[in-house]
Amino acid sequence: HVHEPGFLTMIDWFNVTFKDDASYNEALTYLKSSEEFYSYLDVYKTRKEIYTLVSAVRIAVNFGNIMLALIAIVNMVNIVSTGILNRKSELGSLQCIGMTRGQEMAVAVFECIQFVVFSGIAATVIVKLLMMGAESFICGVMDLDSADIGGRMFQFGAAFVKICAGTAVAFIVALISSIIPLHIMNKQELVDQIRTVE
């Protein structure tokens, strides 16, 4: 099209990509020295700031995940092992009426599965909400939306794989914390298991 009579169309805009920060700095120096001829939008700098912020958030989240995982494992071991010991009299009574050690172990495994499935579902929901909240916060701070950075900042698929791995580890830990007190308890006589302490 023609902007004014007698003048041909000029280039409205063009995009430049950089292989590294050095080429970006050279181009930025040139653009700043020629600002009277055209204007520019520094998307490279904006994306770099976003990626830096996202990386910092990821590091903080990973550190928080490790701390929460350690706390959760300790609490889970205490809950499972204490729960079995508190039910020692009940389990001893069930053995008196015919429950075998295999059935007793099956009950412990089923309880561990219930525990880790509930924990996995809760973790999935919490992680999804945290990702959405973090992305909204970053976009709000940077005054951007997902389209400006070419998609989502956080990929839920990678997080879901970690949740599944964590759930498997939690199941193993819960199973071990169930087997040990059951093994110790089964070494006692049934009379001692059933006897309660006032």
Coordinates of C-alpha atoms in Angstrom, one line a residue, residues 35-192:
E35 CA 16.2 5.3 17.3
E36 CA 15.4 8.4 15.2
F37 CA 14.8 6.2 12.2
Y38 CA 12.6 3.5 13.7
S39 CA 11.3 2.1 17.0
Y40 CA 11.8 -1.4 18.4
L41 CA 10.3 -3.8 20.9
D42 CA 12.8 -5.7 23.0
V43 CA 11.1 -9.1 23.2
Y44 CA 14.4 -10.8 23.8
K45 CA 15.0 -9.0 27.0
T46 CA 11.5 -9.6 28.2
R47 CA 11.7 -13.3 27.5
K48 CA 15.1 -13.5 29.3
E49 CA 13.6 -11.8 32.3
I50 CA 10.6 -14.2 32.3
Y51 CA 12.8 -17.3 32.0
T52 CA 15.1 -16.0 34.8
L53 CA 12.0 -15.4 37.0
V54 CA 10.6 -18.8 36.1
S55 CA 13.9 -20.5 36.9
A56 CA 14.0 -18.9 40.3
V57 CA 10.5 -20.0 41.0
R58 CA 11.3 -23.5 39.9
I59 CA 14.4 -23.7 42.2
A60 CA 12.3 -22.4 45.1
V61 CA 9.5 -24.9 44.4
N62 CA 11.9 -27.8 44.1
F63 CA 13.5 -26.9 47.4
G64 CA 10.1 -26.6 49.0
N65 CA 9.1 -30.0 47.5
I66 CA 12.1 -31.7 49.0
M67 CA 11.4 -30.2 52.5
L68 CA 7.7 -31.1 52.2
A69 CA 8.6 -34.6 51.0
L70 CA 10.9 -35.2 54.0
I71 CA 8.3 -34.0 56.5
A72 CA 5.6 -36.0 54.8
I73 CA 7.7 -39.2 54.9
V74 CA 8.5 -38.8 58.6
N75 CA 4.8 -38.1 59.4
M76 CA 3.7 -41.0 57.3
V77 CA 6.0 -43.4 59.1
N78 CA 4.8 -42.2 62.4
I79 CA 1.1 -42.4 61.4
V80 CA 1.3 -45.9 59.9
S81 CA 3.5 -47.5 62.5
T82 CA 1.7 -45.9 65.4
G83 CA -1.7 -46.9 63.9
I84 CA -0.7 -50.5 63.7
L85 CA 0.8 -50.6 67.3
N86 CA -2.4 -48.9 68.6
R87 CA -4.4 -51.6 67.0
K88 CA -2.3 -54.4 68.4
S89 CA -5.1 -55.7 70.5
E90 CA -7.6 -55.6 67.6
L91 CA -5.2 -57.5 65.3
G92 CA -4.4 -60.1 68.0
S93 CA -8.2 -60.7 68.4
L94 CA -8.6 -61.1 64.7
Q95 CA -5.8 -63.7 64.7
C96 CA -7.6 -65.6 67.4
I97 CA -10.7 -66.0 65.3
G98 CA -8.8 -67.2 62.2
M99 CA -7.0 -64.3 60.5
T100 CA -3.8 -65.5 59.0
R101 CA -0.6 -63.5 58.7
G102 CA -1.0 -63.3 55.0
Q103 CA -4.5 -61.8 55.4
E104 CA -3.0 -59.4 58.0
M105 CA -0.4 -58.3 55.5
A106 CA -3.0 -57.9 52.8
V107 CA -4.9 -55.5 55.0
A108 CA -1.7 -53.5 55.7
V109 CA -1.0 -53.4 51.9
F110 CA -4.6 -52.2 51.2
E111 CA -4.3 -49.5 53.8
C112 CA -1.0 -48.3 52.3
I113 CA -2.6 -48.2 48.8
Q114 CA -5.5 -46.1 50.2
F115 CA -3.1 -43.7 51.8
V116 CA -0.8 -43.2 48.8
V117 CA -3.7 -42.9 46.3
F118 CA -5.4 -40.2 48.4
S119 CA -2.0 -38.4 48.8
G120 CA -1.3 -38.7 45.0
I121 CA -4.7 -37.2 44.1
A122 CA -4.3 -34.4 46.6
A123 CA -0.8 -33.7 45.4
T124 CA -2.0 -33.5 41.8
V125 CA -4.7 -31.0 42.6
I126 CA -2.4 -28.9 44.7
V127 CA 0.5 -28.8 42.1
K128 CA -1.9 -27.9 39.3
L129 CA -3.3 -25.0 41.4
L130 CA 0.2 -23.8 42.4
M131 CA 1.3 -23.9 38.7
M132 CA -1.7 -21.8 37.6
G133 CA -1.2 -19.4 40.5
A134 CA 2.5 -19.0 39.8
E135 CA 1.9 -18.5 36.1
S136 CA -0.8 -15.9 36.8
F137 CA 1.5 -14.1 39.3
I138 CA 4.4 -14.0 36.8
C139 CA 2.2 -12.8 34.0
G140 CA 0.7 -10.1 36.2
V141 CA 4.1 -8.9 37.3
M142 CA 5.5 -8.9 33.7
D143 CA 2.2 -7.6 32.3
L144 CA 2.0 -10.5 29.8
D145 CA -0.2 -13.4 28.9
S146 CA 0.8 -17.0 27.8
A147 CA 0.6 -16.1 24.1
D148 CA 3.5 -13.6 24.6
I149 CA 5.9 -16.3 25.6
G150 CA 4.7 -18.9 23.2
G151 CA 2.7 -21.2 25.6
R152 CA 2.7 -22.3 29.2
M153 CA 5.5 -21.4 31.6
F154 CA 5.2 -24.7 33.6
Q155 CA 4.5 -28.0 32.0
F156 CA 2.1 -30.2 34.0
G157 CA 3.2 -33.4 32.4
A158 CA 6.7 -33.3 33.9
A159 CA 5.3 -32.5 37.3
F160 CA 2.8 -35.4 37.0
V161 CA 5.6 -37.8 36.3
K162 CA 7.3 -36.6 39.5
I163 CA 4.0 -37.0 41.5
C164 CA 3.7 -40.6 40.2
A165 CA 7.3 -41.3 41.2
G166 CA 6.8 -39.7 44.6
T167 CA 3.6 -41.8 45.1
A168 CA 5.5 -45.0 44.3
V169 CA 8.2 -44.0 46.9
A170 CA 5.5 -43.2 49.4
F171 CA 3.9 -46.6 48.9
I172 CA 7.3 -48.4 49.5
V173 CA 7.9 -46.3 52.6
A174 CA 4.4 -46.9 54.0
L175 CA 4.7 -50.7 53.3
I176 CA 8.1 -50.9 55.1
S177 CA 6.7 -48.9 58.0
S178 CA 3.8 -51.4 58.2
I179 CA 5.8 -54.6 57.8
I180 CA 8.3 -53.8 60.6
P181 CA 5.8 -53.3 63.4
L182 CA 3.7 -56.2 62.2
H183 CA 6.8 -58.4 62.2
I184 CA 7.7 -57.3 65.7
M185 CA 4.1 -57.8 66.9
N186 CA 3.7 -61.2 65.4
K187 CA 6.7 -62.4 67.5
Q188 CA 4.7 -61.9 70.6
E189 CA 2.2 -64.3 72.1
L190 CA -1.5 -63.6 71.2
V191 CA -2.2 -63.2 74.9
D192 CA 0.4 -60.4 75.1

